[in-house]
């Protein structure tokens, strides 16, 4: 998690030398700290300890033949939020990346300033629901599948995704912290079961907004 006032710690995984070189220079001019620039996710994980990267920028298609959804999940597990930076010409890959938990998509046709601005938002814990990600979500019925949450699960999700800690959720709803956690675990399981994973709190916020449990202003909390 990025600490306010500290440089944003970034990394990039892209198999084009020019992209990695240009990204490093732009980040350093903006005051970001670039911890690694590698051709594969495995190389990045080997070079940088877990929990050190605030935002990892990932290309959709890498020369090692790896799958983008697996790459996104590996980076999330390594403690980094993921921003996809790609020509994004294959819709199914974009969908797979977003379903796996990528926070945003920025096309390589956009400016480097737009990429850096998106990195800043993602580092601050916001889901960047720009026109690129919205178009993919709207076109994909999987994102609209109903998780069939109970009334209590929706109440717990609403409070937890909006920023409450589990103990605060439990206090507000007059239930035990363990019960609150059980509800969140069931919510995660239900979303995962319909192809809409929500393994992080940011992803839970995204699902709550998508399903109308929270309004879009919750992104700014």
PDB file of N, CA and C in Angstrom, residues 118-209:
ATOM      1  N   UNK A 118      -2.873   7.707 -14.182  1.00  0.00           N
ATOM      2  CA  UNK A 118      -3.594   6.496 -13.791  1.00  0.00           C
ATOM      3  C   UNK A 118      -2.839   5.738 -12.706  1.00  0.00           C
ATOM      4  N   UNK A 119      -1.510   5.695 -12.817  1.00  0.00           N
ATOM      5  CA  UNK A 119      -0.697   5.043 -11.788  1.00  0.00           C
ATOM      6  C   UNK A 119      -0.915   5.718 -10.433  1.00  0.00           C
ATOM      7  N   UNK A 120      -0.956   7.034 -10.428  1.00  0.00           N
ATOM      8  CA  UNK A 120      -1.173   7.772  -9.183  1.00  0.00           C
ATOM      9  C   UNK A 120      -2.504   7.406  -8.548  1.00  0.00           C
ATOM     10  N   UNK A 121      -3.555   7.323  -9.357  1.00  0.00           N
ATOM     11  CA  UNK A 121      -4.879   6.963  -8.832  1.00  0.00           C
ATOM     12  C   UNK A 121      -4.893   5.544  -8.277  1.00  0.00           C
ATOM     13  N   UNK A 122      -4.294   4.617  -9.013  1.00  0.00           N
ATOM     14  CA  UNK A 122      -4.262   3.226  -8.565  1.00  0.00           C
ATOM     15  C   UNK A 122      -3.451   3.091  -7.281  1.00  0.00           C
ATOM     16  N   UNK A 123      -2.342   3.815  -7.193  1.00  0.00           N
ATOM     17  CA  UNK A 123      -1.515   3.776  -5.978  1.00  0.00           C
ATOM     18  C   UNK A 123      -2.280   4.279  -4.764  1.00  0.00           C
ATOM     19  N   UNK A 124      -3.223   5.191  -5.001  1.00  0.00           N
ATOM     20  CA  UNK A 124      -4.040   5.730  -3.913  1.00  0.00           C
ATOM     21  C   UNK A 124      -5.236   4.847  -3.587  1.00  0.00           C
ATOM     22  N   UNK A 125      -5.293   3.680  -4.227  1.00  0.00           N
ATOM     23  CA  UNK A 125      -6.336   2.718  -3.906  1.00  0.00           C
ATOM     24  C   UNK A 125      -7.621   2.872  -4.687  1.00  0.00           C
ATOM     25  N   UNK A 126      -7.596   3.656  -5.779  1.00  0.00           N
ATOM     26  CA  UNK A 126      -8.804   3.876  -6.558  1.00  0.00           C
ATOM     27  C   UNK A 126      -8.839   2.954  -7.772  1.00  0.00           C
ATOM     28  N   UNK A 127     -10.033   2.535  -8.123  1.00  0.00           N
ATOM     29  CA  UNK A 127     -10.230   1.779  -9.352  1.00  0.00           C
ATOM     30  C   UNK A 127     -10.458   2.789 -10.472  1.00  0.00           C
ATOM     31  N   UNK A 128      -9.635   2.731 -11.503  1.00  0.00           N
ATOM     32  CA  UNK A 128      -9.716   3.713 -12.575  1.00  0.00           C
ATOM     33  C   UNK A 128     -10.726   3.221 -13.605  1.00  0.00           C
ATOM     34  N   UNK A 129     -11.973   3.619 -13.435  1.00  0.00           N
ATOM     35  CA  UNK A 129     -13.036   3.163 -14.326  1.00  0.00           C
ATOM     36  C   UNK A 129     -13.160   4.143 -15.487  1.00  0.00           C
ATOM     37  N   UNK A 130     -12.134   4.154 -16.355  1.00  0.00           N
ATOM     38  CA  UNK A 130     -12.132   5.080 -17.486  1.00  0.00           C
ATOM     39  C   UNK A 130     -12.951   4.515 -18.642  1.00  0.00           C
ATOM     40  N   UNK A 131     -12.967   5.220 -19.750  1.00  0.00           N
ATOM     41  CA  UNK A 131     -13.781   4.779 -20.885  1.00  0.00           C
ATOM     42  C   UNK A 131     -13.334   3.425 -21.419  1.00  0.00           C
ATOM     43  N   UNK A 132     -12.041   3.123 -21.276  1.00  0.00           N
ATOM     44  CA  UNK A 132     -11.537   1.851 -21.780  1.00  0.00           C
ATOM     45  C   UNK A 132     -12.104   0.684 -20.962  1.00  0.00           C
ATOM     46  N   UNK A 133     -11.996   0.759 -19.642  1.00  0.00           N
ATOM     47  CA  UNK A 133     -12.481  -0.337 -18.799  1.00  0.00           C
ATOM     48  C   UNK A 133     -13.997  -0.413 -18.838  1.00  0.00           C
ATOM     49  N   UNK A 134     -14.677   0.723 -18.878  1.00  0.00           N
ATOM     50  CA  UNK A 134     -16.135   0.723 -18.910  1.00  0.00           C
ATOM     51  C   UNK A 134     -16.659   0.025 -20.155  1.00  0.00           C
ATOM     52  N   UNK A 135     -16.028   0.283 -21.299  1.00  0.00           N
ATOM     53  CA  UNK A 135     -16.466  -0.329 -22.550  1.00  0.00           C
ATOM     54  C   UNK A 135     -16.351  -1.843 -22.493  1.00  0.00           C
ATOM     55  N   UNK A 136     -15.272  -2.325 -21.900  1.00  0.00           N
ATOM     56  CA  UNK A 136     -15.075  -3.769 -21.807  1.00  0.00           C
ATOM     57  C   UNK A 136     -16.099  -4.387 -20.862  1.00  0.00           C
ATOM     58  N   UNK A 137     -16.325  -3.751 -19.722  1.00  0.00           N
ATOM     59  CA  UNK A 137     -17.284  -4.270 -18.751  1.00  0.00           C
ATOM     60  C   UNK A 137     -18.690  -4.285 -19.335  1.00  0.00           C
ATOM     61  N   UNK A 138     -19.077  -3.201 -20.008  1.00  0.00           N
ATOM     62  CA  UNK A 138     -20.422  -3.107 -20.566  1.00  0.00           C
ATOM     63  C   UNK A 138     -20.660  -4.147 -21.653  1.00  0.00           C
ATOM     64  N   UNK A 139     -19.584  -4.518 -22.353  1.00  0.00           N
ATOM     65  CA  UNK A 139     -19.720  -5.475 -23.449  1.00  0.00           C
ATOM     66  C   UNK A 139     -19.683  -6.924 -22.979  1.00  0.00           C
ATOM     67  N   UNK A 140     -19.383  -7.137 -21.708  1.00  0.00           N
ATOM     68  CA  UNK A 140     -19.175  -8.491 -21.204  1.00  0.00           C
ATOM     69  C   UNK A 140     -20.261  -8.849 -20.197  1.00  0.00           C
ATOM     70  N   UNK A 141     -21.117  -9.783 -20.551  1.00  0.00           N
ATOM     71  CA  UNK A 141     -22.223 -10.149 -19.668  1.00  0.00           C
ATOM     72  C   UNK A 141     -21.746 -10.761 -18.364  1.00  0.00           C
ATOM     73  N   UNK A 142     -20.519 -11.306 -18.343  1.00  0.00           N
ATOM     74  CA  UNK A 142     -20.010 -11.898 -17.104  1.00  0.00           C
ATOM     75  C   UNK A 142     -19.975 -10.885 -15.969  1.00  0.00           C
ATOM     76  N   UNK A 143     -19.696  -9.615 -16.291  1.00  0.00           N
ATOM     77  CA  UNK A 143     -19.617  -8.596 -15.259  1.00  0.00           C
ATOM     78  C   UNK A 143     -20.996  -8.267 -14.695  1.00  0.00           C
ATOM     79  N   UNK A 144     -22.059  -8.688 -15.411  1.00  0.00           N
ATOM     80  CA  UNK A 144     -23.405  -8.338 -14.988  1.00  0.00           C
ATOM     81  C   UNK A 144     -24.107  -9.498 -14.289  1.00  0.00           C
ATOM     82  N   UNK A 145     -23.436 -10.607 -14.129  1.00  0.00           N
ATOM     83  CA  UNK A 145     -24.040 -11.748 -13.455  1.00  0.00           C
ATOM     84  C   UNK A 145     -24.318 -11.401 -12.002  1.00  0.00           C
ATOM     85  N   UNK A 146     -25.466 -11.846 -11.517  1.00  0.00           N
ATOM     86  CA  UNK A 146     -25.894 -11.538 -10.165  1.00  0.00           C
ATOM     87  C   UNK A 146     -25.266 -12.526  -9.192  1.00  0.00           C
ATOM     88  N   UNK A 147     -24.640 -12.018  -8.155  1.00  0.00           N
ATOM     89  CA  UNK A 147     -24.022 -12.875  -7.140  1.00  0.00           C
ATOM     90  C   UNK A 147     -25.044 -13.395  -6.137  1.00  0.00           C
ATOM     91  N   UNK A 148     -26.295 -12.888  -6.203  1.00  0.00           N
ATOM     92  CA  UNK A 148     -27.361 -13.331  -5.299  1.00  0.00           C
ATOM     93  C   UNK A 148     -26.960 -13.199  -3.832  1.00  0.00           C
ATOM     94  N   UNK A 149     -26.481 -12.019  -3.480  1.00  0.00           N
ATOM     95  CA  UNK A 149     -26.107 -11.768  -2.089  1.00  0.00           C
ATOM     96  C   UNK A 149     -27.363 -11.613  -1.236  1.00  0.00           C
ATOM     97  N   UNK A 150     -27.282 -12.078   0.005  1.00  0.00           N
ATOM     98  CA  UNK A 150     -28.380 -11.873   0.939  1.00  0.00           C
ATOM     99  C   UNK A 150     -28.395 -10.413   1.389  1.00  0.00           C
ATOM    100  N   UNK A 151     -29.482 -10.022   2.036  1.00  0.00           N
ATOM    101  CA  UNK A 151     -29.582  -8.649   2.546  1.00  0.00           C
ATOM    102  C   UNK A 151     -28.433  -8.353   3.501  1.00  0.00           C
ATOM    103  N   UNK A 152     -28.143  -9.285   4.399  1.00  0.00           N
ATOM    104  CA  UNK A 152     -27.060  -9.071   5.371  1.00  0.00           C
ATOM    105  C   UNK A 152     -25.705  -9.008   4.672  1.00  0.00           C
ATOM    106  N   UNK A 153     -25.481  -9.857   3.674  1.00  0.00           N
ATOM    107  CA  UNK A 153     -24.213  -9.823   2.942  1.00  0.00           C
ATOM    108  C   UNK A 153     -24.034  -8.480   2.238  1.00  0.00           C
ATOM    109  N   UNK A 154     -25.119  -7.943   1.690  1.00  0.00           N
ATOM    110  CA  UNK A 154     -25.043  -6.628   1.034  1.00  0.00           C
ATOM    111  C   UNK A 154     -24.738  -5.533   2.056  1.00  0.00           C
ATOM    112  N   UNK A 155     -25.313  -5.633   3.246  1.00  0.00           N
ATOM    113  CA  UNK A 155     -25.044  -4.643   4.297  1.00  0.00           C
ATOM    114  C   UNK A 155     -23.576  -4.676   4.714  1.00  0.00           C
ATOM    115  N   UNK A 156     -23.061  -5.884   4.926  1.00  0.00           N
ATOM    116  CA  UNK A 156     -21.662  -6.036   5.330  1.00  0.00           C
ATOM    117  C   UNK A 156     -20.737  -5.543   4.222  1.00  0.00           C
ATOM    118  N   UNK A 157     -21.036  -5.942   2.983  1.00  0.00           N
ATOM    119  CA  UNK A 157     -20.211  -5.516   1.854  1.00  0.00           C
ATOM    120  C   UNK A 157     -20.223  -4.000   1.713  1.00  0.00           C
ATOM    121  N   UNK A 158     -21.380  -3.389   1.851  1.00  0.00           N
ATOM    122  CA  UNK A 158     -21.496  -1.938   1.710  1.00  0.00           C
ATOM    123  C   UNK A 158     -20.577  -1.210   2.689  1.00  0.00           C
ATOM    124  N   UNK A 159     -20.593  -1.625   3.938  1.00  0.00           N
ATOM    125  CA  UNK A 159     -19.757  -0.964   4.948  1.00  0.00           C
ATOM    126  C   UNK A 159     -18.278  -1.283   4.741  1.00  0.00           C
ATOM    127  N   UNK A 160     -17.972  -2.564   4.516  1.00  0.00           N
ATOM    128  CA  UNK A 160     -16.577  -2.978   4.394  1.00  0.00           C
ATOM    129  C   UNK A 160     -15.915  -2.362   3.159  1.00  0.00           C
ATOM    130  N   UNK A 161     -16.609  -2.409   2.021  1.00  0.00           N
ATOM    131  CA  UNK A 161     -16.037  -1.880   0.778  1.00  0.00           C
ATOM    132  C   UNK A 161     -15.903  -0.367   0.810  1.00  0.00           C
ATOM    133  N   UNK A 162     -16.726   0.300   1.625  1.00  0.00           N
ATOM    134  CA  UNK A 162     -16.645   1.766   1.699  1.00  0.00           C
ATOM    135  C   UNK A 162     -15.554   2.244   2.639  1.00  0.00           C
ATOM    136  N   UNK A 163     -14.838   1.316   3.294  1.00  0.00           N
ATOM    137  CA  UNK A 163     -13.678   1.713   4.082  1.00  0.00           C
ATOM    138  C   UNK A 163     -13.668   1.268   5.529  1.00  0.00           C
ATOM    139  N   UNK A 164     -14.765   0.679   6.019  1.00  0.00           N
ATOM    140  CA  UNK A 164     -14.810   0.216   7.404  1.00  0.00           C
ATOM    141  C   UNK A 164     -13.881  -0.984   7.591  1.00  0.00           C
ATOM    142  N   UNK A 165     -13.266  -1.071   8.760  1.00  0.00           N
ATOM    143  CA  UNK A 165     -12.572  -2.291   9.147  1.00  0.00           C
ATOM    144  C   UNK A 165     -13.619  -3.308   9.593  1.00  0.00           C
ATOM    145  N   UNK A 166     -13.249  -4.597   9.616  1.00  0.00           N
ATOM    146  CA  UNK A 166     -14.217  -5.628   9.990  1.00  0.00           C
ATOM    147  C   UNK A 166     -14.787  -5.391  11.388  1.00  0.00           C
ATOM    148  N   UNK A 167     -13.955  -4.940  12.323  1.00  0.00           N
ATOM    149  CA  UNK A 167     -14.455  -4.668  13.672  1.00  0.00           C
ATOM    150  C   UNK A 167     -15.480  -3.547  13.660  1.00  0.00           C
ATOM    151  N   UNK A 168     -15.258  -2.541  12.818  1.00  0.00           N
ATOM    152  CA  UNK A 168     -16.212  -1.439  12.712  1.00  0.00           C
ATOM    153  C   UNK A 168     -17.521  -1.905  12.077  1.00  0.00           C
ATOM    154  N   UNK A 169     -17.404  -2.776  11.071  1.00  0.00           N
ATOM    155  CA  UNK A 169     -18.599  -3.348  10.449  1.00  0.00           C
ATOM    156  C   UNK A 169     -19.407  -4.110  11.488  1.00  0.00           C
ATOM    157  N   UNK A 170     -18.708  -4.941  12.271  1.00  0.00           N
ATOM    158  CA  UNK A 170     -19.372  -5.752  13.291  1.00  0.00           C
ATOM    159  C   UNK A 170     -20.079  -4.868  14.317  1.00  0.00           C
ATOM    160  N   UNK A 171     -19.406  -3.804  14.763  1.00  0.00           N
ATOM    161  CA  UNK A 171     -19.991  -2.893  15.745  1.00  0.00           C
ATOM    162  C   UNK A 171     -21.231  -2.204  15.175  1.00  0.00           C
ATOM    163  N   UNK A 172     -21.143  -1.749  13.931  1.00  0.00           N
ATOM    164  CA  UNK A 172     -22.258  -1.027  13.312  1.00  0.00           C
ATOM    165  C   UNK A 172     -23.478  -1.915  13.134  1.00  0.00           C
ATOM    166  N   UNK A 173     -23.260  -3.188  12.842  1.00  0.00           N
ATOM    167  CA  UNK A 173     -24.374  -4.108  12.585  1.00  0.00           C
ATOM    168  C   UNK A 173     -24.716  -4.970  13.793  1.00  0.00           C
ATOM    169  N   UNK A 174     -23.989  -4.737  14.904  1.00  0.00           N
ATOM    170  CA  UNK A 174     -24.236  -5.481  16.148  1.00  0.00           C
ATOM    171  C   UNK A 174     -24.102  -6.993  15.952  1.00  0.00           C
ATOM    172  N   UNK A 175     -23.003  -7.366  15.262  1.00  0.00           N
ATOM    173  CA  UNK A 175     -22.644  -8.772  15.097  1.00  0.00           C
ATOM    174  C   UNK A 175     -21.194  -8.940  15.526  1.00  0.00           C
ATOM    175  N   UNK A 176     -20.746 -10.164  15.670  1.00  0.00           N
ATOM    176  CA  UNK A 176     -19.357 -10.393  16.075  1.00  0.00           C
ATOM    177  C   UNK A 176     -18.421 -10.186  14.893  1.00  0.00           C
ATOM    178  N   UNK A 177     -17.140  -9.829  15.156  1.00  0.00           N
ATOM    179  CA  UNK A 177     -16.171  -9.697  14.062  1.00  0.00           C
ATOM    180  C   UNK A 177     -16.026 -10.975  13.246  1.00  0.00           C
ATOM    181  N   UNK A 178     -16.120 -12.136  13.914  1.00  0.00           N
ATOM    182  CA  UNK A 178     -15.989 -13.400  13.183  1.00  0.00           C
ATOM    183  C   UNK A 178     -17.168 -13.600  12.231  1.00  0.00           C
ATOM    184  N   UNK A 179     -18.348 -13.165  12.655  1.00  0.00           N
ATOM    185  CA  UNK A 179     -19.516 -13.265  11.779  1.00  0.00           C
ATOM    186  C   UNK A 179     -19.374 -12.328  10.586  1.00  0.00           C
ATOM    187  N   UNK A 180     -18.869 -11.124  10.844  1.00  0.00           N
ATOM    188  CA  UNK A 180     -18.635 -10.174   9.753  1.00  0.00           C
ATOM    189  C   UNK A 180     -17.662 -10.764   8.741  1.00  0.00           C
ATOM    190  N   UNK A 181     -16.601 -11.394   9.254  1.00  0.00           N
ATOM    191  CA  UNK A 181     -15.618 -12.004   8.348  1.00  0.00           C
ATOM    192  C   UNK A 181     -16.247 -13.147   7.551  1.00  0.00           C
ATOM    193  N   UNK A 182     -17.108 -13.929   8.189  1.00  0.00           N
ATOM    194  CA  UNK A 182     -17.769 -15.026   7.480  1.00  0.00           C
ATOM    195  C   UNK A 182     -18.618 -14.489   6.328  1.00  0.00           C
ATOM    196  N   UNK A 183     -19.308 -13.369   6.577  1.00  0.00           N
ATOM    197  CA  UNK A 183     -20.114 -12.769   5.516  1.00  0.00           C
ATOM    198  C   UNK A 183     -19.239 -12.323   4.340  1.00  0.00           C
ATOM    199  N   UNK A 184     -18.112 -11.669   4.642  1.00  0.00           N
ATOM    200  CA  UNK A 184     -17.210 -11.212   3.582  1.00  0.00           C
ATOM    201  C   UNK A 184     -16.628 -12.402   2.829  1.00  0.00           C
ATOM    202  N   UNK A 185     -16.276 -13.453   3.552  1.00  0.00           N
ATOM    203  CA  UNK A 185     -15.748 -14.651   2.893  1.00  0.00           C
ATOM    204  C   UNK A 185     -16.783 -15.252   1.938  1.00  0.00           C
ATOM    205  N   UNK A 186     -18.055 -15.264   2.369  1.00  0.00           N
ATOM    206  CA  UNK A 186     -19.117 -15.794   1.506  1.00  0.00           C
ATOM    207  C   UNK A 186     -19.329 -14.900   0.284  1.00  0.00           C
ATOM    208  N   UNK A 187     -19.241 -13.595   0.497  1.00  0.00           N
ATOM    209  CA  UNK A 187     -19.371 -12.647  -0.619  1.00  0.00           C
ATOM    210  C   UNK A 187     -18.268 -12.907  -1.651  1.00  0.00           C
ATOM    211  N   UNK A 188     -17.025 -13.022  -1.180  1.00  0.00           N
ATOM    212  CA  UNK A 188     -15.912 -13.309  -2.089  1.00  0.00           C
ATOM    213  C   UNK A 188     -16.164 -14.613  -2.852  1.00  0.00           C
ATOM    214  N   UNK A 189     -16.631 -15.635  -2.130  1.00  0.00           N
ATOM    215  CA  UNK A 189     -16.859 -16.947  -2.738  1.00  0.00           C
ATOM    216  C   UNK A 189     -17.943 -16.861  -3.812  1.00  0.00           C
ATOM    217  N   UNK A 190     -19.017 -16.121  -3.516  1.00  0.00           N
ATOM    218  CA  UNK A 190     -20.106 -15.997  -4.489  1.00  0.00           C
ATOM    219  C   UNK A 190     -19.640 -15.267  -5.747  1.00  0.00           C
ATOM    220  N   UNK A 191     -18.885 -14.192  -5.573  1.00  0.00           N
ATOM    221  CA  UNK A 191     -18.401 -13.463  -6.742  1.00  0.00           C
ATOM    222  C   UNK A 191     -17.423 -14.316  -7.549  1.00  0.00           C
ATOM    223  N   UNK A 192     -16.562 -15.035  -6.858  1.00  0.00           N
ATOM    224  CA  UNK A 192     -15.605 -15.898  -7.555  1.00  0.00           C
ATOM    225  C   UNK A 192     -16.340 -16.974  -8.358  1.00  0.00           C
ATOM    226  N   UNK A 193     -17.431 -17.479  -7.805  1.00  0.00           N
ATOM    227  CA  UNK A 193     -18.175 -18.553  -8.444  1.00  0.00           C
ATOM    228  C   UNK A 193     -18.862 -18.146  -9.733  1.00  0.00           C
ATOM    229  N   UNK A 194     -19.070 -16.845  -9.936  1.00  0.00           N
ATOM    230  CA  UNK A 194     -19.695 -16.381 -11.181  1.00  0.00           C
ATOM    231  C   UNK A 194     -18.694 -15.673 -12.088  1.00  0.00           C
ATOM    232  N   UNK A 195     -17.402 -15.877 -11.813  1.00  0.00           N
ATOM    233  CA  UNK A 195     -16.371 -15.312 -12.675  1.00  0.00           C
ATOM    234  C   UNK A 195     -16.112 -13.843 -12.458  1.00  0.00           C
ATOM    235  N   UNK A 196     -16.439 -13.328 -11.263  1.00  0.00           N
ATOM    236  CA  UNK A 196     -16.200 -11.916 -10.949  1.00  0.00           C
ATOM    237  C   UNK A 196     -15.380 -11.854  -9.651  1.00  0.00           C
ATOM    238  N   UNK A 197     -14.118 -12.273  -9.686  1.00  0.00           N
ATOM    239  CA  UNK A 197     -13.327 -12.396  -8.460  1.00  0.00           C
ATOM    240  C   UNK A 197     -13.208 -11.087  -7.698  1.00  0.00           C
ATOM    241  N   UNK A 198     -13.138 -11.200  -6.377  1.00  0.00           N
ATOM    242  CA  UNK A 198     -13.016 -10.029  -5.501  1.00  0.00           C
ATOM    243  C   UNK A 198     -12.115 -10.392  -4.331  1.00  0.00           C
ATOM    244  N   UNK A 199     -10.857 -10.678  -4.645  1.00  0.00           N
ATOM    245  CA  UNK A 199      -9.929 -11.137  -3.609  1.00  0.00           C
ATOM    246  C   UNK A 199      -9.357  -9.997  -2.771  1.00  0.00           C
ATOM    247  N   UNK A 200      -9.430  -8.764  -3.265  1.00  0.00           N
ATOM    248  CA  UNK A 200      -8.918  -7.613  -2.524  1.00  0.00           C
ATOM    249  C   UNK A 200     -10.061  -6.667  -2.165  1.00  0.00           C
ATOM    250  N   UNK A 201      -9.777  -5.752  -1.242  1.00  0.00           N
ATOM    251  CA  UNK A 201     -10.805  -4.796  -0.845  1.00  0.00           C
ATOM    252  C   UNK A 201     -11.156  -3.860  -2.004  1.00  0.00           C
ATOM    253  N   UNK A 202     -10.173  -3.523  -2.822  1.00  0.00           N
ATOM    254  CA  UNK A 202     -10.420  -2.694  -4.000  1.00  0.00           C
ATOM    255  C   UNK A 202     -11.374  -3.392  -4.952  1.00  0.00           C
ATOM    256  N   UNK A 203     -11.197  -4.695  -5.151  1.00  0.00           N
ATOM    257  CA  UNK A 203     -12.081  -5.457  -6.028  1.00  0.00           C
ATOM    258  C   UNK A 203     -13.494  -5.545  -5.444  1.00  0.00           C
ATOM    259  N   UNK A 204     -13.593  -5.671  -4.118  1.00  0.00           N
ATOM    260  CA  UNK A 204     -14.910  -5.677  -3.480  1.00  0.00           C
ATOM    261  C   UNK A 204     -15.625  -4.349  -3.710  1.00  0.00           C
ATOM    262  N   UNK A 205     -14.870  -3.260  -3.634  1.00  0.00           N
ATOM    263  CA  UNK A 205     -15.449  -1.943  -3.910  1.00  0.00           C
ATOM    264  C   UNK A 205     -15.962  -1.890  -5.350  1.00  0.00           C
ATOM    265  N   UNK A 206     -15.171  -2.412  -6.289  1.00  0.00           N
ATOM    266  CA  UNK A 206     -15.584  -2.425  -7.690  1.00  0.00           C
ATOM    267  C   UNK A 206     -16.882  -3.200  -7.864  1.00  0.00           C
ATOM    268  N   UNK A 207     -16.973  -4.382  -7.241  1.00  0.00           N
ATOM    269  CA  UNK A 207     -18.177  -5.202  -7.376  1.00  0.00           C
ATOM    270  C   UNK A 207     -19.385  -4.494  -6.753  1.00  0.00           C
ATOM    271  N   UNK A 208     -19.182  -3.848  -5.597  1.00  0.00           N
ATOM    272  CA  UNK A 208     -20.290  -3.158  -4.923  1.00  0.00           C
ATOM    273  C   UNK A 208     -20.820  -2.013  -5.783  1.00  0.00           C
ATOM    274  N   UNK A 209     -19.928  -1.317  -6.471  1.00  0.00           N
ATOM    275  CA  UNK A 209     -20.358  -0.221  -7.352  1.00  0.00           C
ATOM    276  C   UNK A 209     -21.048  -0.774  -8.591  1.00  0.00           C
TER     277      UNK A 209
END
